[in-house]
mmCIF file of N, CA and C in Angstrom:
data_model
loop_
_atom_site.group_PDB
_atom_site.id
_atom_site.type_symbol
_atom_site.label_atom_id
_atom_site.label_comp_id
_atom_site.label_asym_id
_atom_site.label_seq_id
_atom_site.Cartn_x
_atom_site.Cartn_y
_atom_site.Cartn_z
ATOM 1 N N MET A 1 0.973 -1.242 -0.165
ATOM 2 C CA MET A 1 0.018 0.052 0.217
ATOM 3 C C MET A 1 0.875 0.992 -0.128
ATOM 4 N N ARG A 2 0.624 2.151 -1.018
ATOM 5 C CA ARG A 2 1.254 3.394 -0.865
ATOM 6 C C ARG A 2 0.925 4.368 0.049
ATOM 7 N N SER A 3 2.046 5.105 0.694
ATOM 8 C CA SER A 3 1.493 6.275 1.477
ATOM 9 C C SER A 3 0.998 7.522 0.555
ATOM 10 N N PRO A 4 0.206 8.441 1.330
ATOM 11 C CA PRO A 4 -0.246 9.568 0.647
ATOM 12 C C PRO A 4 0.545 10.407 0.206
ATOM 13 N N ALA A 5 1.968 10.517 1.062
ATOM 14 C CA ALA A 5 2.823 11.139 0.796
ATOM 15 C C ALA A 5 3.738 10.936 -0.320
ATOM 16 N N ALA A 6 3.715 9.622 -0.747
ATOM 17 C CA ALA A 6 4.300 9.125 -1.841
ATOM 18 C C ALA A 6 3.478 9.413 -3.208
ATOM 19 N N SER A 7 2.200 9.227 -3.172
ATOM 20 C CA SER A 7 1.332 9.668 -4.251
ATOM 21 C C SER A 7 1.146 11.012 -4.455
ATOM 22 N N ILE A 8 1.587 11.600 -3.591
ATOM 23 C CA ILE A 8 1.421 13.190 -3.881
ATOM 24 C C ILE A 8 2.662 13.694 -4.578
ATOM 25 N N VAL A 9 3.740 13.069 -4.097
ATOM 26 C CA VAL A 9 5.215 13.193 -4.686
ATOM 27 C C VAL A 9 5.180 12.948 -6.196
ATOM 28 N N ARG A 10 4.658 11.562 -6.441
ATOM 29 C CA ARG A 10 4.545 10.868 -7.922
ATOM 30 C C ARG A 10 3.877 11.839 -8.768
ATOM 31 N N SER A 11 2.629 12.344 -8.213
ATOM 32 C CA SER A 11 1.879 13.180 -8.974
ATOM 33 C C SER A 11 2.253 14.339 -9.685
ATOM 34 N N GLY A 12 3.238 14.895 -9.138
ATOM 35 C CA GLY A 12 3.738 16.054 -9.322
ATOM 36 C C GLY A 12 3.211 17.446 -8.887
ATOM 37 N N ARG A 13 2.289 17.276 -7.847
ATOM 38 C CA ARG A 13 1.571 18.219 -7.259
ATOM 39 C C ARG A 13 2.479 19.001 -5.924
ATOM 40 N N CYS A 14 2.420 20.304 -6.077
ATOM 41 C CA CYS A 14 3.247 20.978 -5.037
ATOM 42 C C CYS A 14 2.738 20.604 -3.851
ATOM 43 N N VAL A 15 3.782 20.846 -2.685
ATOM 44 C CA VAL A 15 3.454 20.762 -1.365
ATOM 45 C C VAL A 15 3.427 22.401 -0.701
ATOM 46 N N VAL A 16 2.435 22.676 0.310
ATOM 47 C CA VAL A 16 2.545 23.785 0.796
ATOM 48 C C VAL A 16 2.353 23.305 2.338
ATOM 49 N N LEU A 17 3.526 23.473 2.974
ATOM 50 C CA LEU A 17 3.397 23.360 4.472
ATOM 51 C C LEU A 17 2.740 24.718 5.333
ATOM 52 N N GLY A 18 2.274 24.119 6.550
ATOM 53 C CA GLY A 18 1.949 24.890 7.361
ATOM 54 C C GLY A 18 1.710 24.499 8.837
ATOM 55 N N GLY A 19 1.434 25.243 9.923
ATOM 56 C CA GLY A 19 1.655 24.985 11.246
ATOM 57 C C GLY A 19 2.853 25.046 11.980
ATOM 58 N N ASP A 20 3.170 24.283 12.981
ATOM 59 C CA ASP A 20 4.041 24.597 13.909
ATOM 60 C C ASP A 20 5.445 24.306 13.414
ATOM 61 N N ARG A 21 6.364 25.378 12.832
ATOM 62 C CA ARG A 21 7.683 25.403 12.362
ATOM 63 C C ARG A 21 8.439 24.652 13.100
ATOM 64 N N ARG A 22 8.565 24.540 14.451
ATOM 65 C CA ARG A 22 9.408 23.398 15.197
ATOM 66 C C ARG A 22 9.192 22.006 14.883
ATOM 67 N N ALA A 23 8.046 21.769 14.683
ATOM 68 C CA ALA A 23 7.559 20.218 14.377
ATOM 69 C C ALA A 23 7.756 19.868 12.744
ATOM 70 N N LEU A 24 7.645 21.159 12.102
ATOM 71 C CA LEU A 24 7.845 20.556 10.751
ATOM 72 C C LEU A 24 9.733 20.785 10.641
ATOM 73 N N ASP A 25 10.258 21.124 11.129
ATOM 74 C CA ASP A 25 11.830 20.987 11.246
ATOM 75 C C ASP A 25 12.205 20.116 11.713
ATOM 76 N N GLU A 26 11.370 19.317 12.941
ATOM 77 C CA GLU A 26 11.903 18.058 13.343
ATOM 78 C C GLU A 26 11.533 16.999 12.265
ATOM 79 N N LEU A 27 10.360 16.986 11.736
ATOM 80 C CA LEU A 27 9.962 16.224 10.531
ATOM 81 C C LEU A 27 10.910 16.088 9.395
ATOM 82 N N ARG A 28 11.341 17.390 9.097
ATOM 83 C CA ARG A 28 12.179 17.499 7.951
ATOM 84 C C ARG A 28 13.601 16.937 8.249
ATOM 85 N N ALA A 29 14.040 16.745 9.504
ATOM 86 C CA ALA A 29 15.141 16.276 9.942
ATOM 87 C C ALA A 29 14.997 14.723 9.649
ATOM 88 N N GLY A 30 14.041 14.040 9.539
ATOM 89 C CA GLY A 30 13.900 12.593 9.359
ATOM 90 C C GLY A 30 14.165 12.217 7.791
ATOM 91 N N ARG A 31 14.277 11.010 7.305
ATOM 92 C CA ARG A 31 14.599 10.661 6.089
ATOM 93 C C ARG A 31 13.128 10.308 5.308
ATOM 94 N N ARG A 32 12.333 9.930 6.073
ATOM 95 C CA ARG A 32 11.036 9.305 5.387
ATOM 96 C C ARG A 32 10.257 10.306 4.735
ATOM 97 N N LEU A 33 10.240 11.720 5.252
ATOM 98 C CA LEU A 33 9.448 12.537 4.337
ATOM 99 C C LEU A 33 10.292 13.543 3.413
ATOM 100 N N ALA A 34 11.446 13.053 3.094
ATOM 101 C CA ALA A 34 12.534 14.010 2.328
ATOM 102 C C ALA A 34 11.916 14.287 0.777
ATOM 103 N N LYS A 35 11.445 13.582 0.206
ATOM 104 C CA LYS A 35 10.984 13.761 -1.039
ATOM 105 C C LYS A 35 9.766 14.673 -1.210
ATOM 106 N N LEU A 36 8.989 14.657 -0.084
ATOM 107 C CA LEU A 36 7.830 15.555 -0.014
ATOM 108 C C LEU A 36 8.459 16.753 0.516
ATOM 109 N N PHE A 37 9.258 17.148 1.297
ATOM 110 C CA PHE A 37 10.035 18.306 1.694
ATOM 111 C C PHE A 37 10.637 18.742 0.511
ATOM 112 N N ASP A 38 11.113 17.933 -0.089
ATOM 113 C CA ASP A 38 11.786 18.595 -1.376
ATOM 114 C C ASP A 38 10.942 19.421 -2.796
ATOM 115 N N ARG A 39 9.836 18.833 -2.635
ATOM 116 C CA ARG A 39 8.987 19.449 -3.327
ATOM 117 C C ARG A 39 8.057 20.660 -2.736
ATOM 118 N N ALA A 40 8.138 20.840 -1.349
ATOM 119 C CA ALA A 40 7.566 22.156 -0.364
ATOM 120 C C ALA A 40 7.782 23.353 -0.912
ATOM 121 N N GLU A 41 6.727 24.095 -1.197
ATOM 122 C CA GLU A 41 6.948 25.717 -1.376
ATOM 123 C C GLU A 41 7.689 26.074 -0.091
ATOM 124 N N PRO A 42 8.232 27.095 -0.494
ATOM 125 C CA PRO A 42 9.272 27.914 0.504
ATOM 126 C C PRO A 42 8.434 28.480 1.518
ATOM 127 N N ARG A 43 7.201 28.900 0.876
ATOM 128 C CA ARG A 43 6.556 29.915 1.825
ATOM 129 C C ARG A 43 5.809 28.668 3.250
ATOM 130 N N LEU A 44 5.419 29.153 4.301
ATOM 131 C CA LEU A 44 4.988 28.358 5.171
ATOM 132 C C LEU A 44 3.355 29.022 5.771
ATOM 133 N N LEU A 45 2.714 28.436 5.602
ATOM 134 C CA LEU A 45 0.933 28.837 6.143
ATOM 135 C C LEU A 45 0.761 29.056 7.867
ATOM 136 N N GLU A 46 0.539 30.152 8.010
ATOM 137 C CA GLU A 46 0.221 30.105 9.466
ATOM 138 C C GLU A 46 -1.401 29.624 9.561
ATOM 139 N N ILE A 47 -1.238 28.476 10.687
ATOM 140 C CA ILE A 47 -2.511 27.737 10.915
ATOM 141 C C ILE A 47 -2.813 27.975 12.301
ATOM 142 N N ARG A 48 -3.513 28.635 12.922
ATOM 143 C CA ARG A 48 -4.022 28.654 14.213
ATOM 144 C C ARG A 48 -4.462 27.585 14.936
ATOM 145 N N GLU A 49 -5.215 27.075 14.463
ATOM 146 C CA GLU A 49 -5.627 25.812 15.011
ATOM 147 C C GLU A 49 -6.596 24.649 13.996
ATOM 148 N N PRO A 50 -6.109 23.720 14.155
ATOM 149 C CA PRO A 50 -6.984 22.631 13.064
ATOM 150 C C PRO A 50 -8.377 22.348 12.999
ATOM 151 N N ARG A 51 -9.034 23.553 12.981
ATOM 152 C CA ARG A 51 -10.550 23.229 12.772
ATOM 153 C C ARG A 51 -11.028 23.306 11.331
ATOM 154 N N HIS A 52 -12.061 22.888 10.907
ATOM 155 C CA HIS A 52 -12.160 22.682 9.453
ATOM 156 C C HIS A 52 -12.059 23.886 8.727
ATOM 157 N N GLU A 53 -12.746 25.121 9.134
ATOM 158 C CA GLU A 53 -12.885 26.290 8.473
ATOM 159 C C GLU A 53 -11.510 26.862 8.482
ATOM 160 N N VAL A 54 -10.604 26.542 9.311
ATOM 161 C CA VAL A 54 -8.994 27.300 9.415
ATOM 162 C C VAL A 54 -8.467 26.540 8.229
ATOM 163 N N LEU A 55 -8.699 25.028 8.189
ATOM 164 C CA LEU A 55 -8.123 24.333 7.384
ATOM 165 C C LEU A 55 -8.341 24.538 6.154
ATOM 166 N N ALA A 56 -9.626 24.927 5.543
ATOM 167 C CA ALA A 56 -10.418 25.195 4.408
ATOM 168 C C ALA A 56 -9.614 26.579 3.863
ATOM 169 N N GLU A 57 -9.626 27.487 4.621
ATOM 170 C CA GLU A 57 -8.901 28.614 4.483
ATOM 171 C C GLU A 57 -7.285 28.586 4.183
ATOM 172 N N ALA A 58 -6.718 27.687 4.652
ATOM 173 C CA ALA A 58 -5.397 27.473 4.506
ATOM 174 C C ALA A 58 -5.324 26.640 3.162
ATOM 175 N N ALA A 59 -6.022 25.767 2.796
ATOM 176 C CA ALA A 59 -6.174 25.310 1.461
ATOM 177 C C ALA A 59 -6.096 26.455 0.497
ATOM 178 N N ARG A 60 -7.384 27.606 0.470
ATOM 179 C CA ARG A 60 -7.455 28.130 -0.317
ATOM 180 C C ARG A 60 -6.365 29.074 -0.675
ATOM 181 N N ARG A 61 -5.345 29.473 0.497
ATOM 182 C CA ARG A 61 -4.262 30.437 0.618
ATOM 183 C C ARG A 61 -3.413 29.489 0.007
ATOM 184 N N ALA A 62 -3.184 28.314 -0.118
ATOM 185 C CA ALA A 62 -2.037 27.409 -0.757
ATOM 186 C C ALA A 62 -2.191 27.421 -2.330
ATOM 187 N N ARG A 63 -3.396 27.480 -2.900
ATOM 188 C CA ARG A 63 -3.753 27.513 -4.060
ATOM 189 C C ARG A 63 -3.603 28.982 -4.710
ATOM 190 N N ALA A 64 -3.463 29.819 -3.869
ATOM 191 C CA ALA A 64 -3.664 31.211 -4.368
ATOM 192 C C ALA A 64 -2.116 31.757 -5.025
ATOM 193 N N VAL A 65 -1.981 32.090 -5.985
ATOM 194 C CA VAL A 65 -0.877 32.818 -6.695
ATOM 195 C C VAL A 65 -0.620 34.226 -6.405
ATOM 196 N N GLU A 66 0.560 34.390 -6.242
ATOM 197 C CA GLU A 66 0.879 36.025 -5.938
ATOM 198 C C GLU A 66 1.223 36.441 -7.298
ATOM 199 N N VAL A 67 0.934 37.651 -7.585
ATOM 200 C CA VAL A 67 1.096 38.176 -8.805
ATOM 201 C C VAL A 67 1.924 39.651 -8.371
ATOM 202 N N VAL A 68 2.977 39.714 -8.904
ATOM 203 C CA VAL A 68 3.855 41.226 -8.735
ATOM 204 C C VAL A 68 3.945 42.076 -10.070
ATOM 205 N N VAL A 69 3.299 43.072 -10.084
ATOM 206 C CA VAL A 69 3.553 43.871 -11.188
ATOM 207 C C VAL A 69 4.567 44.882 -10.986
ATOM 208 N N ARG A 70 5.342 45.152 -12.136
ATOM 209 C CA ARG A 70 6.617 45.977 -12.284
ATOM 210 C C ARG A 70 6.414 46.536 -13.270
ATOM 211 N N GLU A 71 6.804 48.074 -13.258
ATOM 212 C CA GLU A 71 7.009 48.955 -14.384
ATOM 213 C C GLU A 71 8.336 48.590 -15.164
ATOM 214 N N PRO A 72 8.179 48.897 -16.684
ATOM 215 C CA PRO A 72 9.199 48.409 -17.450
ATOM 216 C C PRO A 72 10.585 49.383 -17.057
ATOM 217 N N ALA A 73 11.763 48.806 -17.411
ATOM 218 C CA ALA A 73 12.701 49.591 -17.002
ATOM 219 C C ALA A 73 12.905 50.960 -18.073
ATOM 220 N N SER A 74 13.244 52.205 -17.498
ATOM 221 C CA SER A 74 13.014 53.161 -18.529
ATOM 222 C C SER A 74 14.096 53.071 -19.349
ATOM 223 N N GLY A 75 14.004 53.439 -20.918
ATOM 224 C CA GLY A 75 14.889 53.636 -21.626
ATOM 225 C C GLY A 75 14.655 52.591 -22.994
ATOM 226 N N ARG A 76 13.395 52.020 -22.589
ATOM 227 C CA ARG A 76 12.811 50.609 -23.677
ATOM 228 C C ARG A 76 12.063 51.288 -24.328
#
């Protein structure tokens, strides 16, 4: 039986982490989830508590895209 983490890594989906930074650091130190952490986005979502509405909002933020608009360099 495949683990959910292995399925996510094989599917090519990105991974967005959230929650307790120290707990994530401890998990990252282990080898079992190394492939999952390798795919993780650099940002970390703040999750106050694991209630459904909070987790649903975290999932929405994980799918959000940041758009940066810059003026063209002068002289072009």
